Short mmCIF file of C-alpha atoms in Angstrom, two decimals:
data_model
loop_
_atom_site.label_atom_id
_atom_site.label_comp_id
_atom_site.label_asym_id
_atom_site.label_seq_id
_atom_site.Cartn_x
_atom_site.Cartn_y
_atom_site.Cartn_z
CA UNK V 1 18.93 -1.70 2.63
CA UNK V 2 20.54 1.12 4.55
CA UNK V 3 21.30 1.39 8.27
CA UNK V 4 20.62 4.67 10.07
CA UNK V 5 21.60 6.05 13.46
CA UNK V 6 18.94 7.58 15.71
CA UNK V 7 20.18 11.02 14.67
CA UNK V 8 19.74 10.13 10.99
CA UNK V 9 16.27 8.74 11.68
CA UNK V 10 15.40 12.04 13.33
CA UNK V 11 16.47 13.83 10.13
CA UNK V 12 14.35 11.48 7.99
CA UNK V 13 11.34 12.20 10.23
CA UNK V 14 12.00 15.96 10.07
CA UNK V 15 8.59 16.52 8.48
CA UNK V 16 5.71 18.74 9.50
CA UNK V 17 3.36 15.83 10.30
CA UNK V 18 5.77 14.11 12.70
CA UNK V 19 6.61 17.34 14.51
CA UNK V 20 2.90 18.10 14.93
CA UNK V 21 2.28 14.60 16.33
CA UNK V 22 5.24 15.09 18.64
CA UNK V 23 3.86 18.40 19.92
CA UNK V 24 0.36 17.10 20.67
CA UNK V 25 1.67 13.89 22.29
CA UNK V 26 4.04 15.86 24.56
CA UNK V 27 1.26 18.31 25.42
CA UNK V 28 -0.96 15.37 26.45
CA UNK V 29 1.91 13.69 28.32
CA UNK V 30 1.71 10.49 26.20
CA UNK V 31 4.42 8.31 24.69
CA UNK V 32 4.05 8.15 20.91
CA UNK V 33 5.80 6.01 18.24
CA UNK V 34 5.65 5.51 14.48
CA UNK V 35 5.61 1.74 13.91
CA UNK V 36 5.28 -1.11 11.44
CA UNK V 37 5.63 -0.88 7.68
CA UNK V 38 6.58 2.79 7.62
CA UNK V 39 9.62 2.10 9.82
CA UNK V 40 10.54 -1.05 7.88
CA UNK V 41 10.38 0.81 4.58
CA UNK V 42 12.69 3.58 5.82
CA UNK V 43 15.49 1.02 6.11
CA UNK V 44 14.52 -0.67 2.84
CA UNK V 45 14.53 2.76 1.16
CA UNK V 46 11.04 2.17 -0.20
CA UNK V 47 8.39 4.91 -0.47
CA UNK V 48 5.60 4.64 2.09
CA UNK V 49 2.84 7.20 2.56
CA UNK V 50 0.62 5.42 5.09
CA UNK V 51 1.78 6.12 8.63
CA UNK V 52 0.87 3.96 11.67
CA UNK V 53 1.30 5.53 15.11
CA UNK V 54 1.07 3.74 18.47
CA UNK V 55 0.25 5.81 21.55
CA UNK V 56 0.81 4.49 25.08
CA UNK V 57 -2.59 5.75 26.16
CA UNK V 58 -5.43 7.00 23.96
CA UNK V 59 -4.61 7.04 20.27
CA UNK V 60 -7.99 8.70 19.63
CA UNK V 61 -7.08 11.60 21.92
CA UNK V 62 -3.83 12.26 20.02
CA UNK V 63 -5.65 12.02 16.66
CA UNK V 64 -8.25 14.56 17.82
CA UNK V 65 -5.54 16.97 18.95
CA UNK V 66 -3.70 16.55 15.63
CA UNK V 67 -6.89 17.34 13.72
CA UNK V 68 -7.17 20.60 15.69
CA UNK V 69 -3.59 21.49 14.73
CA UNK V 70 -4.12 20.73 11.03
CA UNK V 71 -7.43 22.55 10.87
CA UNK V 72 -9.56 22.48 7.74
CA UNK V 73 -7.02 20.60 5.62
CA UNK V 74 -7.60 17.43 7.68
CA UNK V 75 -10.44 14.98 8.19
CA UNK V 76 -10.80 12.83 11.34
CA UNK V 77 -12.48 9.40 11.48
CA UNK V 78 -12.87 7.73 14.89
CA UNK V 79 -13.53 4.01 15.39
CA UNK V 80 -14.22 3.76 19.10
CA UNK V 81 -15.11 0.06 19.00
CA UNK V 82 -11.55 -0.64 17.88
CA UNK V 83 -9.85 2.14 19.83
CA UNK V 84 -8.43 3.60 16.60
CA UNK V 85 -8.62 6.83 14.65
CA UNK V 86 -7.55 8.00 11.21
CA UNK V 87 -6.48 11.46 10.14
CA UNK V 88 -6.46 12.21 6.42
CA UNK V 89 -4.78 15.48 5.52
CA UNK V 90 -3.50 17.45 2.56
CA UNK V 91 0.27 17.85 2.38
CA UNK V 92 1.91 20.33 0.06
CA UNK V 93 5.03 18.99 -1.63
CA UNK V 94 6.41 21.84 -3.69
CA UNK V 95 3.73 22.61 -6.27
CA UNK V 96 1.90 19.31 -5.60
CA UNK V 97 -0.84 18.76 -3.05
CA UNK V 98 -1.15 15.12 -1.92
CA UNK V 99 -3.52 13.37 0.45
CA UNK V 100 -1.83 11.33 3.17
CA UNK V 101 -3.18 9.48 6.16
CA UNK V 102 -2.09 8.60 9.67
CA UNK V 103 -3.62 5.74 11.66
CA UNK V 104 -3.57 6.07 15.47
CA UNK V 105 -4.05 3.23 17.94
CA UNK V 106 -3.50 2.90 21.65
CA UNK V 107 -0.83 0.41 22.71
CA UNK V 108 -2.56 -2.86 23.57
CA UNK V 109 -2.17 -6.47 24.48
CA UNK V 110 -4.29 -9.13 22.78
CA UNK V 111 -5.52 -12.64 23.53
CA UNK V 112 -7.41 -14.98 21.22
CA UNK V 113 -9.89 -17.86 21.35
CA UNK V 114 -9.13 -20.89 19.20
CA UNK V 115 -12.03 -20.50 16.76
CA UNK V 116 -11.69 -16.81 15.96
CA UNK V 117 -9.09 -14.30 14.80
CA UNK V 118 -10.88 -11.48 16.67
CA UNK V 119 -8.80 -10.70 19.75
CA UNK V 120 -9.77 -9.74 23.27
CA UNK V 121 -8.05 -6.36 23.60
CA UNK V 122 -6.72 -4.61 26.72
CA UNK V 123 -4.66 -1.46 27.19
CA UNK V 124 -0.95 -2.24 27.26
CA UNK V 125 2.60 -0.95 27.06
CA UNK V 126 4.73 -0.41 23.97
CA UNK V 127 6.33 -3.79 24.72
CA UNK V 128 2.88 -5.44 24.75
CA UNK V 129 2.08 -3.80 21.43
CA UNK V 130 5.32 -4.93 19.81
CA UNK V 131 4.76 -8.48 21.12
CA UNK V 132 1.47 -8.69 19.20
CA UNK V 133 3.05 -7.66 15.86
CA UNK V 134 3.20 -10.27 13.12
CA UNK V 135 6.91 -10.23 12.18
CA UNK V 136 10.12 -8.86 13.65
CA UNK V 137 10.63 -6.55 10.66
CA UNK V 138 7.20 -5.01 11.36
CA UNK V 139 7.71 -4.72 15.13
CA UNK V 140 10.21 -1.86 15.09
CA UNK V 141 9.16 1.54 16.44
CA UNK V 142 10.65 5.05 16.33
CA UNK V 143 9.85 7.45 19.17
CA UNK V 144 8.21 10.76 18.23
CA UNK V 145 8.37 12.49 21.64
CA UNK V 146 10.69 15.50 21.58
CA UNK V 147 13.15 14.17 24.18
CA UNK V 148 13.66 10.88 22.27
CA UNK V 149 12.70 11.96 18.74
CA UNK V 150 14.18 9.47 16.21
CA UNK V 151 15.11 6.78 18.78
CA UNK V 152 14.66 3.26 17.39
CA UNK V 153 13.04 0.65 19.66
CA UNK V 154 13.79 -2.82 18.24
CA UNK V 155 13.32 -5.53 20.91
CA UNK V 156 13.25 -8.47 18.45
CA UNK V 157 16.26 -7.53 16.28
CA UNK V 158 14.04 -6.75 13.31
CA UNK V 159 16.82 -4.65 11.87
CA UNK V 160 19.13 -7.69 11.80
CA UNK V 161 16.40 -9.76 10.10
CA UNK V 162 15.93 -6.99 7.54
CA UNK V 163 19.66 -7.01 6.86
CA UNK V 164 19.70 -10.82 6.53
CA UNK V 165 16.53 -10.97 4.44
CA UNK V 166 14.62 -13.09 6.98
CA UNK V 167 10.90 -13.31 7.82
CA UNK V 168 10.45 -14.41 11.45
CA UNK V 169 7.83 -13.89 14.16
CA UNK V 170 8.48 -11.92 17.38
CA UNK V 171 7.06 -14.69 19.62
CA UNK V 172 6.71 -18.44 19.08
CA UNK V 173 5.46 -18.79 15.48
CA UNK V 174 2.82 -21.39 16.44
CA UNK V 175 1.25 -18.85 18.81
CA UNK V 176 1.51 -16.02 16.25
CA UNK V 177 -0.15 -18.08 13.49
CA UNK V 178 -2.72 -19.73 15.73
CA UNK V 179 -3.82 -16.36 17.11
CA UNK V 180 -4.35 -14.90 13.64
CA UNK V 181 -3.99 -17.46 10.81
CA UNK V 182 -4.08 -14.71 8.19
CA UNK V 183 -0.50 -14.02 9.30
CA UNK V 184 0.53 -17.23 7.52
CA UNK V 185 -0.43 -15.71 4.18
CA UNK V 186 1.11 -12.37 5.17
CA UNK V 187 4.33 -14.23 6.01
CA UNK V 188 4.47 -15.70 2.51
CA UNK V 189 3.36 -12.44 0.94
CA UNK V 190 6.17 -10.45 2.60
CA UNK V 191 8.72 -13.13 1.67
CA UNK V 192 7.51 -12.84 -1.94
CA UNK V 193 7.35 -9.06 -2.16
CA UNK V 194 10.72 -8.52 -0.46
CA UNK V 195 12.38 -11.65 -1.89
CA UNK V 196 13.23 -12.74 1.68
CA UNK V 197 13.66 -16.23 3.12
CA UNK V 198 11.22 -17.54 5.72
CA UNK V 199 13.15 -18.50 8.85
CA UNK V 200 13.25 -22.31 9.32
CA UNK V 201 11.21 -22.60 12.52
CA UNK V 202 8.69 -20.08 11.18
CA UNK V 203 8.27 -22.19 8.03
CA UNK V 204 7.83 -25.39 10.06
CA UNK V 205 5.08 -23.57 11.97
CA UNK V 206 3.39 -22.77 8.64
CA UNK V 207 3.32 -26.50 7.91
CA UNK V 208 2.01 -27.36 11.38
CA UNK V 209 -0.65 -24.64 11.47
CA UNK V 210 -1.79 -24.70 7.81
CA UNK V 211 -5.22 -26.09 8.61
CA UNK V 212 -5.99 -23.00 10.75
CA UNK V 213 -6.33 -21.00 7.52
CA UNK V 214 -9.85 -22.45 7.21
CA UNK V 215 -11.22 -19.91 9.70
CA UNK V 216 -10.13 -16.99 7.49
CA UNK V 217 -12.72 -15.48 5.15
CA UNK V 218 -12.38 -15.99 1.41
CA UNK V 219 -12.24 -12.21 0.93
CA UNK V 220 -9.14 -11.85 3.14
CA UNK V 221 -7.45 -14.80 1.46
CA UNK V 222 -8.21 -13.32 -1.97
CA UNK V 223 -6.63 -9.98 -1.03
CA UNK V 224 -3.39 -11.64 0.10
CA UNK V 225 -3.31 -13.93 -2.95
CA UNK V 226 -3.64 -10.93 -5.27
CA UNK V 227 -0.75 -9.21 -3.51
CA UNK V 228 1.38 -12.33 -3.98
CA UNK V 229 0.32 -12.48 -7.63
CA UNK V 230 1.36 -8.86 -8.20
CA UNK V 231 4.86 -9.32 -6.75
CA UNK V 232 7.88 -9.11 -9.03
CA UNK V 233 8.33 -12.89 -8.72
CA UNK V 234 4.99 -14.42 -7.66
CA UNK V 235 6.33 -17.96 -8.09
CA UNK V 236 8.28 -17.50 -4.83
CA UNK V 237 5.04 -17.20 -2.86
CA UNK V 238 3.24 -19.95 -4.77
CA UNK V 239 6.07 -22.39 -4.09
CA UNK V 240 5.99 -21.48 -0.37
CA UNK V 241 2.20 -21.99 -0.38
CA UNK V 242 2.64 -25.42 -1.96
CA UNK V 243 5.50 -26.57 0.28
CA UNK V 244 3.70 -25.43 3.45
CA UNK V 245 0.43 -27.22 2.62
CA UNK V 246 -1.56 -23.98 2.45
CA UNK V 247 -2.17 -24.23 -1.29
CA UNK V 248 -3.92 -27.59 -0.91
CA UNK V 249 -6.50 -25.79 1.23
CA UNK V 250 -6.72 -22.47 -0.64
CA UNK V 251 -6.42 -23.64 -4.23
CA UNK V 252 -6.40 -27.47 -4.32
CA UNK V 253 -6.91 -27.56 -8.10
CA UNK V 254 -3.51 -25.92 -8.58
CA UNK V 255 -1.80 -27.96 -5.85
CA UNK V 256 -2.98 -31.15 -7.59
CA UNK V 257 -0.74 -30.35 -10.58
CA UNK V 258 2.36 -31.00 -8.46
CA UNK V 259 2.80 -34.62 -9.50
CA UNK V 260 4.75 -36.59 -12.10
CA UNK V 261 3.43 -39.98 -13.14
CA UNK V 262 5.54 -42.50 -15.00
CA UNK V 263 4.29 -45.44 -17.06
CA UNK V 264 6.24 -47.77 -19.33
CA UNK V 265 9.24 -45.55 -18.80
CA UNK V 266 7.40 -42.41 -20.00
CA UNK V 267 6.71 -39.51 -17.65
CA UNK V 268 4.84 -36.24 -18.14
CA UNK V 269 6.26 -32.93 -16.90
CA UNK V 270 5.40 -31.49 -13.50
CA UNK V 271 2.56 -29.19 -14.49
CA UNK V 272 2.72 -27.20 -11.23
CA UNK V 273 6.30 -26.06 -11.80
CA UNK V 274 5.58 -25.60 -15.50
CA UNK V 275 2.75 -23.25 -14.47
CA UNK V 276 5.11 -21.24 -12.25
CA UNK V 277 7.50 -20.92 -15.18
CA UNK V 278 4.70 -19.72 -17.46
CA UNK V 279 3.62 -17.18 -14.82
CA UNK V 280 7.16 -15.81 -14.52
CA UNK V 281 7.39 -15.59 -18.34
CA UNK V 282 4.17 -13.55 -18.40
CA UNK V 283 5.45 -11.23 -15.66
CA UNK V 284 8.71 -10.64 -17.54
CA UNK V 285 6.77 -9.69 -20.69
CA UNK V 286 4.60 -7.07 -18.99
CA UNK V 287 6.98 -4.18 -19.41
CA UNK V 288 6.11 -4.27 -23.09
CA UNK V 289 2.33 -4.30 -22.70
CA UNK V 290 -0.58 -2.27 -21.33
CA UNK V 291 -3.16 -4.76 -20.11
CA UNK V 292 -4.82 -5.70 -16.85
CA UNK V 293 -1.72 -7.24 -15.35
CA UNK V 294 -3.32 -9.01 -12.36
CA UNK V 295 -5.90 -10.92 -14.40
CA UNK V 296 -3.45 -11.96 -17.11
CA UNK V 297 -1.33 -13.40 -14.28
CA UNK V 298 -4.37 -15.29 -12.99
CA UNK V 299 -4.96 -16.65 -16.49
CA UNK V 300 -1.36 -17.88 -16.54
CA UNK V 301 -1.78 -19.47 -13.10
CA UNK V 302 -4.94 -21.32 -14.12
CA UNK V 303 -4.17 -22.08 -17.77
CA UNK V 304 -3.42 -25.77 -17.11
CA UNK V 305 -5.70 -26.26 -14.10
CA UNK V 306 -7.85 -28.72 -16.10
CA UNK V 307 -4.98 -31.15 -16.66
CA UNK V 308 -5.58 -33.21 -13.52
CA UNK V 309 -9.13 -34.04 -14.65
CA UNK V 310 -8.18 -34.78 -18.26
CA UNK V 311 -4.97 -36.78 -17.81
CA UNK V 312 -5.07 -40.12 -19.64
CA UNK V 313 -2.57 -42.79 -20.65
CA UNK V 314 -2.60 -43.68 -24.35
CA UNK V 315 -0.18 -46.54 -25.19
CA UNK V 316 0.27 -45.13 -28.69
CA UNK V 317 1.30 -41.59 -27.71
CA UNK V 318 1.89 -41.62 -23.93
CA UNK V 319 0.28 -39.17 -21.51
CA UNK V 320 -2.47 -36.93 -22.92
CA UNK V 321 -4.49 -33.97 -21.58
CA UNK V 322 -7.11 -33.61 -24.30
CA UNK V 323 -9.51 -30.67 -23.84
CA UNK V 324 -7.79 -29.54 -20.64
CA UNK V 325 -8.28 -25.94 -21.80
CA UNK V 326 -12.05 -26.41 -22.10
CA UNK V 327 -12.31 -28.24 -18.75
CA UNK V 328 -10.06 -25.65 -17.09
CA UNK V 329 -12.19 -22.77 -18.39
CA UNK V 330 -15.28 -24.36 -16.82
CA UNK V 331 -13.41 -24.55 -13.49
CA UNK V 332 -12.54 -20.83 -13.44
CA UNK V 333 -15.95 -19.54 -12.17
CA UNK V 334 -15.95 -22.16 -9.37
CA UNK V 335 -12.46 -21.10 -8.28
CA UNK V 336 -13.25 -17.36 -8.44
CA UNK V 337 -16.49 -17.84 -6.50
CA UNK V 338 -14.78 -19.86 -3.75
CA UNK V 339 -11.96 -17.31 -3.41
CA UNK V 340 -14.35 -14.31 -3.49
CA UNK V 341 -12.66 -12.98 -6.63
CA UNK V 342 -14.84 -10.86 -8.96
CA UNK V 343 -17.41 -12.76 -11.03
CA UNK V 344 -17.63 -10.03 -13.65
CA UNK V 345 -15.74 -9.22 -16.86
CA UNK V 346 -12.43 -9.93 -15.11
CA UNK V 347 -13.45 -13.53 -14.46
CA UNK V 348 -14.76 -13.91 -18.02
CA UNK V 349 -11.45 -12.56 -19.34
CA UNK V 350 -9.51 -15.20 -17.37
CA UNK V 351 -11.95 -17.88 -18.50
CA UNK V 352 -11.58 -16.86 -22.14
CA UNK V 353 -7.78 -16.94 -22.03
CA UNK V 354 -7.74 -20.35 -20.32
CA UNK V 355 -10.16 -21.68 -22.95
CA UNK V 356 -8.26 -20.27 -25.94
CA UNK V 357 -4.66 -20.73 -24.79
CA UNK V 358 -4.12 -23.84 -26.95
CA UNK V 359 -5.38 -22.24 -30.16
CA UNK V 360 -2.30 -20.17 -31.12
CA UNK V 361 -0.09 -23.13 -30.22
CA UNK V 362 -2.11 -25.40 -32.52
CA UNK V 363 -1.78 -22.81 -35.30
CA UNK V 364 1.94 -22.40 -34.72
CA UNK V 365 2.47 -26.18 -34.76
CA UNK V 366 1.29 -26.36 -38.36
CA UNK V 367 1.25 -24.08 -41.39
CA UNK V 368 0.06 -20.67 -40.29
CA UNK V 369 -3.03 -20.17 -42.47
CA UNK V 370 -5.03 -16.98 -42.94
CA UNK V 371 -8.23 -18.85 -42.10
CA UNK V 372 -6.96 -20.07 -38.71
CA UNK V 373 -5.69 -16.61 -37.78
CA UNK V 374 -8.97 -14.96 -38.78
CA UNK V 375 -10.91 -17.42 -36.59
CA UNK V 376 -8.53 -16.83 -33.69
CA UNK V 377 -8.94 -13.06 -33.93
CA UNK V 378 -12.71 -13.41 -34.16
CA UNK V 379 -12.85 -15.52 -30.97
CA UNK V 380 -10.27 -13.59 -28.93
CA UNK V 381 -11.38 -10.10 -29.98
CA UNK V 382 -9.74 -7.29 -28.03
CA UNK V 383 -7.91 -9.77 -25.78
CA UNK V 384 -5.84 -11.18 -28.64
CA UNK V 385 -2.60 -9.48 -27.58
CA UNK V 386 -2.85 -10.83 -24.03
CA UNK V 387 -3.66 -14.29 -25.40
CA UNK V 388 -0.51 -14.21 -27.53
CA UNK V 389 1.58 -13.17 -24.52
CA UNK V 390 0.17 -16.13 -22.54
CA UNK V 391 0.77 -18.57 -25.39
CA UNK V 392 4.35 -17.46 -25.96
CA UNK V 393 4.96 -17.72 -22.20
CA UNK V 394 3.59 -21.29 -22.35
CA UNK V 395 6.49 -22.43 -24.54
CA UNK V 396 8.82 -23.75 -21.84
CA UNK V 397 10.30 -26.65 -23.81
CA UNK V 398 13.93 -27.43 -23.08
CA UNK V 399 14.28 -28.50 -26.73
CA UNK V 400 15.74 -25.29 -28.13
CA UNK V 401 15.13 -26.27 -31.77
CA UNK V 402 11.40 -26.94 -31.15
CA UNK V 403 11.12 -23.79 -29.05
CA UNK V 404 12.68 -21.71 -31.83
CA UNK V 405 10.23 -23.12 -34.41
CA UNK V 406 7.25 -22.29 -32.19
CA UNK V 407 8.41 -18.75 -31.51
CA UNK V 408 9.09 -18.15 -35.22
CA UNK V 409 5.60 -19.36 -36.08
CA UNK V 410 4.16 -17.15 -33.35
CA UNK V 411 5.94 -14.24 -35.03
CA UNK V 412 4.12 -15.12 -38.27
CA UNK V 413 0.81 -15.33 -36.41
CA UNK V 414 1.42 -11.87 -34.95
CA UNK V 415 2.20 -10.47 -38.41
CA UNK V 416 -1.04 -11.82 -39.84
CA UNK V 417 -2.95 -10.49 -36.83
CA UNK V 418 -1.42 -7.04 -37.30
CA UNK V 419 -2.41 -7.12 -40.98
CA UNK V 420 -6.00 -8.05 -40.13
CA UNK V 421 -6.25 -5.34 -37.48
CA UNK V 422 -4.96 -2.76 -39.93
CA UNK V 423 -7.76 -3.70 -42.32
CA UNK V 424 -10.49 -3.20 -39.68
CA UNK V 425 -10.99 -6.79 -38.63
CA UNK V 426 -14.44 -6.21 -37.07
CA UNK V 427 -15.81 -5.21 -40.46
CA UNK V 428 -13.94 -8.02 -42.22
CA UNK V 429 -15.02 -10.82 -39.85
CA UNK V 430 -18.69 -10.01 -39.19
CA UNK V 431 -20.96 -10.99 -42.13
CA UNK V 432 -22.90 -8.05 -43.59
CA UNK V 433 -26.10 -10.16 -43.38
CA UNK V 434 -27.13 -10.60 -39.74
CA UNK V 435 -29.59 -12.80 -37.85
CA UNK V 436 -32.40 -10.24 -37.94
CA UNK V 437 -32.32 -10.10 -41.72
CA UNK V 438 -32.24 -13.90 -41.97
CA UNK V 439 -35.35 -14.18 -39.76
CA UNK V 440 -37.14 -11.56 -41.86
CA UNK V 441 -36.22 -13.22 -45.16
CA UNK V 442 -37.45 -16.68 -44.17
CA UNK V 443 -40.20 -15.65 -41.72
CA UNK V 444 -38.42 -17.38 -38.82
CA UNK V 445 -38.39 -16.85 -35.05
CA UNK V 446 -35.09 -17.21 -33.13
CA UNK V 447 -34.30 -20.88 -33.64
CA UNK V 448 -31.72 -23.55 -34.44
CA UNK V 449 -32.26 -22.93 -38.18
CA UNK V 450 -31.33 -19.26 -37.81
CA UNK V 451 -28.18 -20.27 -35.93
CA UNK V 452 -27.15 -22.71 -38.68
CA UNK V 453 -27.61 -20.09 -41.40
CA UNK V 454 -25.68 -17.45 -39.43
CA UNK V 455 -22.82 -19.88 -38.77
CA UNK V 456 -22.69 -20.85 -42.47
CA UNK V 457 -22.13 -17.22 -43.43
CA UNK V 458 -19.64 -16.64 -40.62
CA UNK V 459 -17.59 -19.73 -41.50
CA UNK V 460 -17.45 -18.64 -45.13
CA UNK V 461 -16.20 -15.18 -44.16
CA UNK V 462 -13.66 -16.45 -41.62
CA UNK V 463 -12.31 -19.02 -44.08
CA UNK V 464 -12.17 -16.31 -46.74
CA UNK V 465 -14.15 -18.50 -49.14
CA UNK V 466 -16.31 -15.56 -50.15
CA UNK V 467 -15.75 -11.82 -49.75
CA UNK V 468 -17.72 -10.17 -46.97
CA UNK V 469 -20.08 -8.55 -49.47
CA UNK V 470 -23.83 -8.70 -49.75
CA UNK V 471 -24.24 -10.33 -53.16
CA UNK V 472 -21.99 -13.42 -52.72
CA UNK V 473 -23.20 -13.94 -49.14
CA UNK V 474 -26.85 -13.76 -50.22
CA UNK V 475 -26.18 -16.40 -52.90
CA UNK V 476 -24.58 -18.66 -50.29
CA UNK V 477 -27.46 -18.04 -47.88
CA UNK V 478 -30.07 -18.99 -50.45
CA UNK V 479 -28.17 -22.15 -51.36
CA UNK V 480 -27.93 -23.27 -47.73
CA UNK V 481 -31.58 -22.40 -47.03
CA UNK V 482 -32.65 -24.48 -50.04
CA UNK V 483 -30.66 -27.48 -48.69
CA UNK V 484 -32.51 -27.06 -45.37
CA UNK V 485 -35.90 -26.91 -47.08
CA UNK V 486 -36.53 -23.26 -46.23
CA UNK V 487 -38.28 -20.88 -48.58
CA UNK V 488 -38.50 -17.10 -48.73
#
């Protein structure tokens, strides 16, 4: 973070767009300020292209005048119901031409009813507008009028909170969160993205007001959750969600993992904190990969979500979680549907990784055979690399000897996978005799018998018992068909 004087802020804002806004605001006789995230990010030295401007008066009027100044290189959108306007324009930066946007709103005061986050809006002063902001670090404003150009207006000491790494609300946090409960997730999201601490009273308000999150739509919750998931350290936000009680409402299946049961002196690990560790391991591996980062992170978050339902006590071996991967995979569509996450290939990808995440571990726990690796590659397909990243991240044992053995075996699995890929694994793993030919040979319709014959050939190829060639596979097919009482 860097502190700037008003004169230095004026130099930072010495850009065509801010001078044009200043000119039109002065011409209209209106106070005008750049506010919110753009101001915050100046002090954090973070790039920010989206500009929010508050006008004490009509924001739409200033936006319309700015559009006139910018001419054909700008597009104006007006949202009269909300009293806002947006100007998108082309800015030339050296040889590059980039699209930027400015949002204009009139300064306003807001009041809320208990069962809605839609406010009753009235015209207000700059002070009213800053009072309605979510956090002190987002309530700072810089004046754009010529006489005060670059002057910082910071009534809630947001600059001090930025310097101290604190997330706090401008007004009483209970009021802030009750008015708009989505701010509770934004609070945790900012703490996660910026690696800030949530101020004590603000956090206690999160605990008190958690149940208010129920009035927020699944779509809005999903957006904030994805932003938390894409932070450099998403476990920060997930731990805040759990400690505040919000996770029990948003994602109770994950919250339920935060328990350690002990029986006959034997305890299982805390699967919630294990999951956070796995997620962080996945994030740290991403600089080496080129996959859909967000959905691999979701797979890591949900990989053990089936453990609560499958936990059993076996006197012979202790606590078990048999088939938790299968049960967890079946839970993924329910979770995605409830959180309004996509129910398309992204969901199926997460489901597949949750289902298969125990397979490489099972292989690595024994002798790494060609047959097991071929089957793994057949089932994982193009997602095999992401699956291996997840499985390696899942090794969080504090037993360094056991951890070393697993990772060495994973290295062997990867070598065998690389060898198979080099040899065109799709051709190697798919039998040259397909279901259509089987039906034609034995005069069958799609049926259980066809499935058995297809699986017989596939198993033989995957186990490398016969080469994937027509003659040996046909001999095997005829033998199996004879056992089943089928004739050509």
